[in-house]
Amino acid sequence: MLEAFANWDEEVAERGGTERNMPAVISPGFRDAFNHPNDAQTVVGLAVPIGVTRAAPDYGVFIYASFEHSFFRSRGER
């Protein structure tokens, strides 16, 4: 999986004028889902964000985890 993010920042400079920055990051990684017998699902992932512009951080680590479960079911699904 490959994700990308860019943000356009503008701010007023101390001496007037406008300073512009565009931090851009690419983030290669992986994500996998595990389906459980009770209709629950666990998703885990790991990515390594890498800054591709001077305004972006050089690198980082992103850890992702989620759990989904249907707590309430309609009468037809019981």
PDB file of C-alpha atoms in Angstrom:
ATOM      1  CA  MET A   1       0.000   0.000   0.000  1.00  0.00           C
ATOM      2  CA  LEU A   2       1.257   3.501  -0.757  1.00  0.00           C
ATOM      3  CA  GLU A   3      -0.365   6.663   0.554  1.00  0.00           C
ATOM      4  CA  ALA A   4       0.620  10.268  -0.138  1.00  0.00           C
ATOM      5  CA  PHE A   5      -0.230  13.537   1.603  1.00  0.00           C
ATOM      6  CA  ALA A   6       0.510  17.170   0.771  1.00  0.00           C
ATOM      7  CA  ASN A   7      -0.607  20.354   2.502  1.00  0.00           C
ATOM      8  CA  TRP A   8      -0.306  23.919   1.226  1.00  0.00           C
ATOM      9  CA  ASP A   9       0.541  26.356   4.059  1.00  0.00           C
ATOM     10  CA  GLU A  10       0.581  30.144   3.734  1.00  0.00           C
ATOM     11  CA  GLU A  11       1.354  32.608   6.508  1.00  0.00           C
ATOM     12  CA  VAL A  12       2.188  36.281   6.801  1.00  0.00           C
ATOM     13  CA  ALA A  13       5.934  36.855   7.151  1.00  0.00           C
ATOM     14  CA  GLU A  14       7.321  39.135   9.880  1.00  0.00           C
ATOM     15  CA  ARG A  15       8.557  41.661   7.307  1.00  0.00           C
ATOM     16  CA  GLY A  16       5.403  41.494   5.212  1.00  0.00           C
ATOM     17  CA  GLY A  17       4.684  39.324   2.249  1.00  0.00           C
ATOM     18  CA  THR A  18       3.664  35.706   2.324  1.00  0.00           C
ATOM     19  CA  GLU A  19       5.649  32.599   3.217  1.00  0.00           C
ATOM     20  CA  ARG A  20       4.527  29.420   1.511  1.00  0.00           C
ATOM     21  CA  ASN A  21       5.367  25.854   2.485  1.00  0.00           C
ATOM     22  CA  MET A  22       4.160  22.567   1.090  1.00  0.00           C
ATOM     23  CA  PRO A  23       4.991  19.602   3.314  1.00  0.00           C
ATOM     24  CA  ALA A  24       4.581  16.411   1.270  1.00  0.00           C
ATOM     25  CA  VAL A  25       4.855  12.881   2.655  1.00  0.00           C
ATOM     26  CA  ILE A  26       4.706   9.438   1.065  1.00  0.00           C
ATOM     27  CA  SER A  27       3.937   6.489   3.276  1.00  0.00           C
ATOM     28  CA  PRO A  28       4.650   2.938   2.072  1.00  0.00           C
ATOM     29  CA  GLY A  29       3.238   0.234   4.307  1.00  0.00           C
ATOM     30  CA  PHE A  30       0.887  -2.704   4.686  1.00  0.00           C
ATOM     31  CA  ARG A  31      -2.482  -3.452   6.232  1.00  0.00           C
ATOM     32  CA  ASP A  32      -4.181  -6.795   6.862  1.00  0.00           C
ATOM     33  CA  ALA A  33      -7.624  -7.765   8.120  1.00  0.00           C
ATOM     34  CA  PHE A  34      -8.602 -10.811  10.147  1.00  0.00           C
ATOM     35  CA  ASN A  35     -12.255 -11.888  10.081  1.00  0.00           C
ATOM     36  CA  HIS A  36     -13.503 -13.671  13.194  1.00  0.00           C
ATOM     37  CA  PRO A  37     -16.335 -16.252  13.297  1.00  0.00           C
ATOM     38  CA  ASN A  38     -18.632 -13.916  15.283  1.00  0.00           C
ATOM     39  CA  ASP A  39     -18.649 -11.331  12.422  1.00  0.00           C
ATOM     40  CA  ALA A  40     -15.973  -9.250  14.131  1.00  0.00           C
ATOM     41  CA  GLN A  41     -12.949  -7.977  12.250  1.00  0.00           C
ATOM     42  CA  THR A  42      -9.475  -6.919  13.392  1.00  0.00           C
ATOM     43  CA  VAL A  43      -7.309  -4.752  11.125  1.00  0.00           C
ATOM     44  CA  VAL A  44      -3.604  -4.108  11.760  1.00  0.00           C
ATOM     45  CA  GLY A  45      -1.131  -2.081   9.749  1.00  0.00           C
ATOM     46  CA  LEU A  46       2.294  -0.490   9.723  1.00  0.00           C
ATOM     47  CA  ALA A  47       3.641   2.328   7.550  1.00  0.00           C
ATOM     48  CA  VAL A  48       6.829   4.381   7.301  1.00  0.00           C
ATOM     49  CA  PRO A  49       6.021   8.028   6.424  1.00  0.00           C
ATOM     50  CA  ILE A  50       8.884   9.707   4.540  1.00  0.00           C
ATOM     51  CA  GLY A  51       9.060  13.460   3.969  1.00  0.00           C
ATOM     52  CA  VAL A  52       9.750  14.392   0.345  1.00  0.00           C
ATOM     53  CA  THR A  53       9.987  18.186   0.806  1.00  0.00           C
ATOM     54  CA  ARG A  54      12.003  20.375   3.182  1.00  0.00           C
ATOM     55  CA  ALA A  55       8.853  21.434   5.048  1.00  0.00           C
ATOM     56  CA  ALA A  56       7.953  17.806   5.893  1.00  0.00           C
ATOM     57  CA  PRO A  57       9.447  15.639   8.662  1.00  0.00           C
ATOM     58  CA  ASP A  58      12.200  13.310   7.417  1.00  0.00           C
ATOM     59  CA  TYR A  59      10.666  10.000   8.514  1.00  0.00           C
ATOM     60  CA  GLY A  60       8.406   8.363  11.071  1.00  0.00           C
ATOM     61  CA  VAL A  61       6.470   5.239  12.008  1.00  0.00           C
ATOM     62  CA  PHE A  62       2.693   4.819  11.838  1.00  0.00           C
ATOM     63  CA  ILE A  63       1.050   1.869  13.611  1.00  0.00           C
ATOM     64  CA  TYR A  64      -2.629   1.166  12.943  1.00  0.00           C
ATOM     65  CA  ALA A  65      -5.063  -1.159  14.702  1.00  0.00           C
ATOM     66  CA  SER A  66      -8.852  -1.318  14.667  1.00  0.00           C
ATOM     67  CA  PHE A  67     -11.561  -3.683  15.839  1.00  0.00           C
ATOM     68  CA  GLU A  68     -15.060  -3.742  14.378  1.00  0.00           C
ATOM     69  CA  HIS A  69     -17.993  -5.657  15.745  1.00  0.00           C
ATOM     70  CA  SER A  70     -21.758  -5.429  15.336  1.00  0.00           C
ATOM     71  CA  PHE A  71     -23.012  -4.876  18.890  1.00  0.00           C
ATOM     72  CA  PHE A  72     -26.636  -4.453  17.869  1.00  0.00           C
ATOM     73  CA  ARG A  73     -28.365  -6.620  15.286  1.00  0.00           C
ATOM     74  CA  SER A  74     -31.783  -6.181  13.777  1.00  0.00           C
ATOM     75  CA  ARG A  75     -34.431  -8.774  14.659  1.00  0.00           C
ATOM     76  CA  GLY A  76     -34.107 -10.357  11.202  1.00  0.00           C
ATOM     77  CA  GLU A  77     -30.421 -11.154  11.747  1.00  0.00           C
ATOM     78  CA  ARG A  78     -30.831 -12.923  15.116  1.00  0.00           C
TER      79      ARG A  78
END
